[in-house]
Amino acid sequence: MKLYYSPGACSLACHITLAETGKPFAIERADLRSKTTETGADFAAITPRGAVPALELDSGEVLTEGVAIMQFVTDNLTPGALPAQGTLERARLQETLNFIATEVHKTYGPFFRGLEGAAREAQIALLNQRLALVEARLADGRDWVMGAAYSPADAYLFTVTNWSAYIQHDLSAYPHLNALRARIAARPAVIAAMKAEGLLKDAA
Ligand SMILES: N[C@@H](CCC(=O)N[C@@H](CS)C(=O)NCC(=O)O)C(=O)O
């Protein structure tokens, strides 16, 4: 399996999820502006949307959409690690992944397209509204987003909330979220994926 990624982008959640399996995989960096990859391949030919993440399977088929990739990878490389398909528990995971994708991930998007003034303030208010829902959910003292067990939802929430630092959005109003982020950041798979993307330096 090969993951096409861009450093620190939403593909980081898939990268972490692959690393969590402990199984071998490859990565290839895509330049989202030029739509070429680090080997010179035409990224738009690999995936017409030209967006990361994209997962190339050993068969040559390409799977896109982070929510699908994270579940596919975990189900196939570590069977049984996620709740079984068809259970309410699995639907709850999908509910959460979809919430992160459509309500949190996509709320960060406009900041990267240059938001200013009142438009920025409105988008910050929307982002805070979404994060307040996450904070309320974590207030019961759970260790991970889904409860007792770590899941791809943690990798995904960690990845998108990392962007607050890039857009000068203050996360200090969210103590439970910050504590969760610290637990996720300490996981070996997260450290390995971030190092591989050049987001963390090796300790001197
Ligand atoms: N719906 C896609 C969205 C992927 C996405 O927005 N990727 C961004 C990086 S976080 C990207 O590649 N943007 C470049 C572009 O759209 O040209 C998913 O959830 O996987």
Short mmCIF file of N, CA, C and O in Angstrom, two decimals, residues 36-106:
data_model
loop_
_atom_site.label_atom_id
_atom_site.label_comp_id
_atom_site.label_asym_id
_atom_site.label_seq_id
_atom_site.Cartn_x
_atom_site.Cartn_y
_atom_site.Cartn_z
N THR A 36 2.02 17.35 -8.76
CA THR A 36 2.99 16.31 -9.10
C THR A 36 3.46 15.70 -7.78
O THR A 36 3.32 16.31 -6.72
N THR A 37 4.03 14.51 -7.87
CA THR A 37 4.51 13.88 -6.65
C THR A 37 6.04 13.99 -6.60
O THR A 37 6.68 14.40 -7.57
N GLU A 38 6.59 13.56 -5.50
CA GLU A 38 8.05 13.70 -5.33
C GLU A 38 8.85 12.86 -6.33
O GLU A 38 10.03 13.10 -6.55
N THR A 39 8.20 11.87 -6.96
CA THR A 39 8.91 11.09 -7.98
C THR A 39 8.64 11.67 -9.38
O THR A 39 9.07 11.10 -10.38
N GLY A 40 7.89 12.76 -9.44
CA GLY A 40 7.60 13.39 -10.74
C GLY A 40 6.33 12.88 -11.38
O GLY A 40 6.00 13.26 -12.51
N ALA A 41 5.59 12.03 -10.66
CA ALA A 41 4.35 11.49 -11.23
C ALA A 41 3.27 12.57 -11.26
O ALA A 41 3.28 13.51 -10.47
N ASP A 42 2.35 12.42 -12.20
CA ASP A 42 1.22 13.34 -12.35
C ASP A 42 0.15 12.94 -11.33
O ASP A 42 -0.56 11.94 -11.52
N PHE A 43 0.04 13.75 -10.27
CA PHE A 43 -0.87 13.38 -9.18
C PHE A 43 -2.33 13.40 -9.65
O PHE A 43 -3.15 12.60 -9.21
N ALA A 44 -2.65 14.30 -10.56
CA ALA A 44 -4.02 14.39 -11.06
C ALA A 44 -4.40 13.14 -11.86
O ALA A 44 -5.59 12.82 -11.99
N ALA A 45 -3.40 12.45 -12.36
CA ALA A 45 -3.70 11.20 -13.08
C ALA A 45 -3.91 10.06 -12.08
O ALA A 45 -4.61 9.09 -12.37
N ILE A 46 -3.31 10.20 -10.91
CA ILE A 46 -3.47 9.18 -9.86
C ILE A 46 -4.85 9.32 -9.23
O ILE A 46 -5.55 8.35 -8.99
N THR A 47 -5.24 10.57 -8.95
CA THR A 47 -6.58 10.84 -8.42
C THR A 47 -7.09 12.14 -9.02
O THR A 47 -6.49 13.20 -8.81
N PRO A 48 -8.13 12.09 -9.81
CA PRO A 48 -8.60 13.26 -10.56
C PRO A 48 -8.89 14.47 -9.68
O PRO A 48 -8.74 15.60 -10.11
N ARG A 49 -9.31 14.25 -8.43
CA ARG A 49 -9.59 15.35 -7.51
C ARG A 49 -8.30 16.10 -7.14
O ARG A 49 -8.33 17.25 -6.72
N GLY A 50 -7.15 15.41 -7.29
CA GLY A 50 -5.86 16.05 -7.01
C GLY A 50 -5.66 16.38 -5.54
O GLY A 50 -4.87 17.26 -5.20
N ALA A 51 -6.37 15.68 -4.67
CA ALA A 51 -6.30 15.96 -3.24
C ALA A 51 -5.74 14.75 -2.49
O ALA A 51 -5.96 13.60 -2.90
N VAL A 52 -5.03 15.03 -1.42
CA VAL A 52 -4.62 13.97 -0.50
C VAL A 52 -5.70 13.86 0.57
O VAL A 52 -6.41 14.85 0.82
N PRO A 53 -5.83 12.69 1.20
CA PRO A 53 -5.08 11.46 1.02
C PRO A 53 -5.58 10.66 -0.18
O PRO A 53 -6.75 10.72 -0.53
N ALA A 54 -4.65 9.86 -0.75
CA ALA A 54 -5.01 8.86 -1.75
C ALA A 54 -4.18 7.63 -1.42
O ALA A 54 -2.98 7.74 -1.16
N LEU A 55 -4.82 6.51 -1.40
CA LEU A 55 -4.14 5.26 -1.04
C LEU A 55 -4.10 4.36 -2.26
O LEU A 55 -5.15 3.98 -2.80
N GLU A 56 -2.87 4.04 -2.71
CA GLU A 56 -2.72 3.13 -3.85
C GLU A 56 -2.55 1.73 -3.30
O GLU A 56 -1.65 1.48 -2.49
N LEU A 57 -3.43 0.85 -3.72
CA LEU A 57 -3.38 -0.53 -3.25
C LEU A 57 -2.39 -1.34 -4.09
O LEU A 57 -1.99 -0.89 -5.17
N ASP A 58 -2.03 -2.51 -3.62
CA ASP A 58 -1.07 -3.33 -4.35
C ASP A 58 -1.62 -3.71 -5.73
O ASP A 58 -0.87 -3.96 -6.67
N SER A 59 -2.94 -3.70 -5.86
CA SER A 59 -3.58 -4.01 -7.15
C SER A 59 -3.48 -2.85 -8.13
O SER A 59 -3.81 -2.98 -9.30
N GLY A 60 -3.05 -1.67 -7.64
CA GLY A 60 -2.98 -0.48 -8.49
C GLY A 60 -4.21 0.40 -8.34
O GLY A 60 -4.23 1.55 -8.79
N GLU A 61 -5.26 -0.14 -7.71
CA GLU A 61 -6.47 0.69 -7.50
C GLU A 61 -6.17 1.77 -6.47
O GLU A 61 -5.33 1.58 -5.58
N VAL A 62 -6.88 2.89 -6.61
CA VAL A 62 -6.64 4.03 -5.71
C VAL A 62 -7.92 4.34 -4.94
O VAL A 62 -8.98 4.49 -5.54
N LEU A 63 -7.77 4.39 -3.62
CA LEU A 63 -8.89 4.71 -2.74
C LEU A 63 -8.68 6.12 -2.20
O LEU A 63 -7.57 6.46 -1.76
N THR A 64 -9.72 6.94 -2.26
CA THR A 64 -9.62 8.31 -1.71
C THR A 64 -10.63 8.47 -0.58
O THR A 64 -11.37 7.54 -0.27
N GLU A 65 -10.64 9.65 0.02
CA GLU A 65 -11.49 10.02 1.16
C GLU A 65 -10.93 9.39 2.45
O GLU A 65 -11.00 8.17 2.65
N GLY A 66 -10.43 10.27 3.28
CA GLY A 66 -9.76 9.83 4.51
C GLY A 66 -10.59 8.89 5.38
O GLY A 66 -10.07 7.90 5.90
N VAL A 67 -11.86 9.18 5.51
CA VAL A 67 -12.72 8.36 6.37
C VAL A 67 -12.77 6.92 5.86
O VAL A 67 -12.73 5.96 6.63
N ALA A 68 -12.84 6.76 4.54
CA ALA A 68 -12.85 5.42 3.95
C ALA A 68 -11.48 4.76 4.08
O ALA A 68 -11.37 3.57 4.42
N ILE A 69 -10.42 5.54 3.84
CA ILE A 69 -9.07 4.99 3.90
C ILE A 69 -8.75 4.49 5.31
O ILE A 69 -8.24 3.37 5.49
N MET A 70 -9.04 5.30 6.31
CA MET A 70 -8.69 4.91 7.69
C MET A 70 -9.38 3.61 8.10
O MET A 70 -8.78 2.75 8.74
N GLN A 71 -10.64 3.47 7.71
CA GLN A 71 -11.36 2.24 8.08
C GLN A 71 -10.87 1.06 7.26
O GLN A 71 -10.68 -0.04 7.80
N PHE A 72 -10.62 1.28 5.97
CA PHE A 72 -10.15 0.19 5.11
C PHE A 72 -8.81 -0.36 5.60
O PHE A 72 -8.61 -1.57 5.71
N VAL A 73 -7.91 0.56 5.90
CA VAL A 73 -6.57 0.18 6.35
C VAL A 73 -6.64 -0.59 7.67
O VAL A 73 -6.02 -1.65 7.83
N THR A 74 -7.41 -0.07 8.61
CA THR A 74 -7.47 -0.72 9.93
C THR A 74 -8.16 -2.07 9.82
O THR A 74 -7.68 -3.07 10.38
N ASP A 75 -9.26 -2.13 9.09
CA ASP A 75 -9.98 -3.41 8.94
C ASP A 75 -9.13 -4.46 8.26
O ASP A 75 -9.17 -5.64 8.61
N ASN A 76 -8.36 -4.04 7.25
CA ASN A 76 -7.61 -5.03 6.47
C ASN A 76 -6.27 -5.39 7.08
O ASN A 76 -5.83 -6.54 6.95
N LEU A 77 -5.59 -4.44 7.71
CA LEU A 77 -4.25 -4.74 8.24
C LEU A 77 -4.30 -5.23 9.69
O LEU A 77 -3.42 -5.94 10.13
N THR A 78 -5.34 -4.82 10.42
CA THR A 78 -5.48 -5.28 11.82
C THR A 78 -6.94 -5.69 12.06
O THR A 78 -7.67 -4.99 12.78
N PRO A 79 -7.37 -6.81 11.44
CA PRO A 79 -8.77 -7.22 11.56
C PRO A 79 -9.19 -7.30 13.02
O PRO A 79 -8.45 -7.78 13.86
N GLY A 80 -10.38 -6.81 13.30
CA GLY A 80 -10.91 -6.88 14.67
C GLY A 80 -10.56 -5.67 15.52
O GLY A 80 -11.07 -5.51 16.62
N ALA A 81 -9.69 -4.81 15.01
CA ALA A 81 -9.28 -3.64 15.81
C ALA A 81 -10.42 -2.63 15.93
O ALA A 81 -10.50 -1.89 16.91
N LEU A 82 -11.30 -2.60 14.93
CA LEU A 82 -12.45 -1.70 14.99
C LEU A 82 -13.71 -2.51 15.28
O LEU A 82 -13.75 -3.70 14.98
N PRO A 83 -14.74 -1.88 15.83
CA PRO A 83 -16.00 -2.60 16.03
C PRO A 83 -16.48 -3.19 14.71
O PRO A 83 -16.24 -2.64 13.64
N ALA A 84 -17.18 -4.32 14.79
CA ALA A 84 -17.63 -5.02 13.58
C ALA A 84 -18.61 -4.16 12.79
O ALA A 84 -19.43 -3.44 13.37
N GLN A 85 -18.53 -4.30 11.46
CA GLN A 85 -19.49 -3.63 10.58
C GLN A 85 -20.90 -4.05 10.95
O GLN A 85 -21.13 -5.22 11.23
N GLY A 86 -21.80 -3.11 10.94
CA GLY A 86 -23.20 -3.44 11.21
C GLY A 86 -23.59 -3.25 12.66
O GLY A 86 -24.78 -3.29 12.98
N THR A 87 -22.60 -3.07 13.54
CA THR A 87 -22.94 -2.83 14.95
C THR A 87 -23.17 -1.34 15.17
O THR A 87 -22.67 -0.49 14.42
N LEU A 88 -23.89 -1.03 16.24
CA LEU A 88 -24.11 0.37 16.57
C LEU A 88 -22.78 1.04 16.90
O LEU A 88 -22.54 2.21 16.56
N GLU A 89 -21.88 0.28 17.53
CA GLU A 89 -20.56 0.82 17.89
C GLU A 89 -19.80 1.29 16.63
O GLU A 89 -19.15 2.33 16.63
N ARG A 90 -19.93 0.49 15.56
CA ARG A 90 -19.26 0.87 14.32
C ARG A 90 -19.93 2.10 13.71
O ARG A 90 -19.26 3.02 13.22
N ALA A 91 -21.25 2.12 13.79
CA ALA A 91 -21.97 3.30 13.28
C ALA A 91 -21.59 4.55 14.09
O ALA A 91 -21.49 5.65 13.54
N ARG A 92 -21.35 4.38 15.37
CA ARG A 92 -20.92 5.51 16.20
C ARG A 92 -19.55 6.02 15.76
O ARG A 92 -19.29 7.22 15.73
N LEU A 93 -18.67 5.09 15.42
CA LEU A 93 -17.34 5.50 14.91
C LEU A 93 -17.51 6.26 13.60
O LEU A 93 -16.91 7.33 13.39
N GLN A 94 -18.36 5.73 12.71
CA GLN A 94 -18.57 6.39 11.41
C GLN A 94 -19.24 7.75 11.61
O GLN A 94 -18.91 8.72 10.92
N GLU A 95 -20.14 7.82 12.57
CA GLU A 95 -20.80 9.08 12.90
C GLU A 95 -19.76 10.13 13.31
O GLU A 95 -19.78 11.28 12.87
N THR A 96 -18.82 9.69 14.13
CA THR A 96 -17.80 10.61 14.63
C THR A 96 -16.82 11.00 13.53
O THR A 96 -16.46 12.18 13.39
N LEU A 97 -16.39 10.02 12.74
CA LEU A 97 -15.46 10.33 11.64
C LEU A 97 -16.11 11.30 10.66
O LEU A 97 -15.47 12.25 10.18
N ASN A 98 -17.39 11.07 10.39
CA ASN A 98 -18.09 11.95 9.46
C ASN A 98 -18.26 13.35 10.06
O ASN A 98 -18.15 14.36 9.34
N PHE A 99 -18.52 13.41 11.35
CA PHE A 99 -18.62 14.72 12.02
C PHE A 99 -17.29 15.47 11.90
O PHE A 99 -17.26 16.67 11.57
N ILE A 100 -16.20 14.76 12.15
CA ILE A 100 -14.89 15.42 12.06
C ILE A 100 -14.64 15.89 10.62
O ILE A 100 -14.18 17.02 10.39
N ALA A 101 -14.99 15.03 9.65
CA ALA A 101 -14.75 15.38 8.25
C ALA A 101 -15.56 16.59 7.80
O ALA A 101 -15.04 17.52 7.18
N THR A 102 -16.84 16.56 8.10
CA THR A 102 -17.72 17.57 7.50
C THR A 102 -17.92 18.80 8.38
O THR A 102 -18.21 19.88 7.87
N GLU A 103 -17.78 18.62 9.70
CA GLU A 103 -18.08 19.74 10.60
C GLU A 103 -16.83 20.40 11.18
O GLU A 103 -16.87 21.54 11.60
N VAL A 104 -15.73 19.65 11.25
CA VAL A 104 -14.50 20.22 11.83
C VAL A 104 -13.47 20.46 10.72
O VAL A 104 -13.06 21.60 10.48
N HIS A 105 -13.07 19.39 10.04
CA HIS A 105 -12.08 19.50 8.95
C HIS A 105 -12.48 20.61 7.97
O HIS A 105 -11.70 21.54 7.70
N LYS A 106 -13.71 20.54 7.49
CA LYS A 106 -14.11 21.50 6.45
C LYS A 106 -14.35 22.91 6.99
O LYS A 106 -14.45 23.85 6.22
#
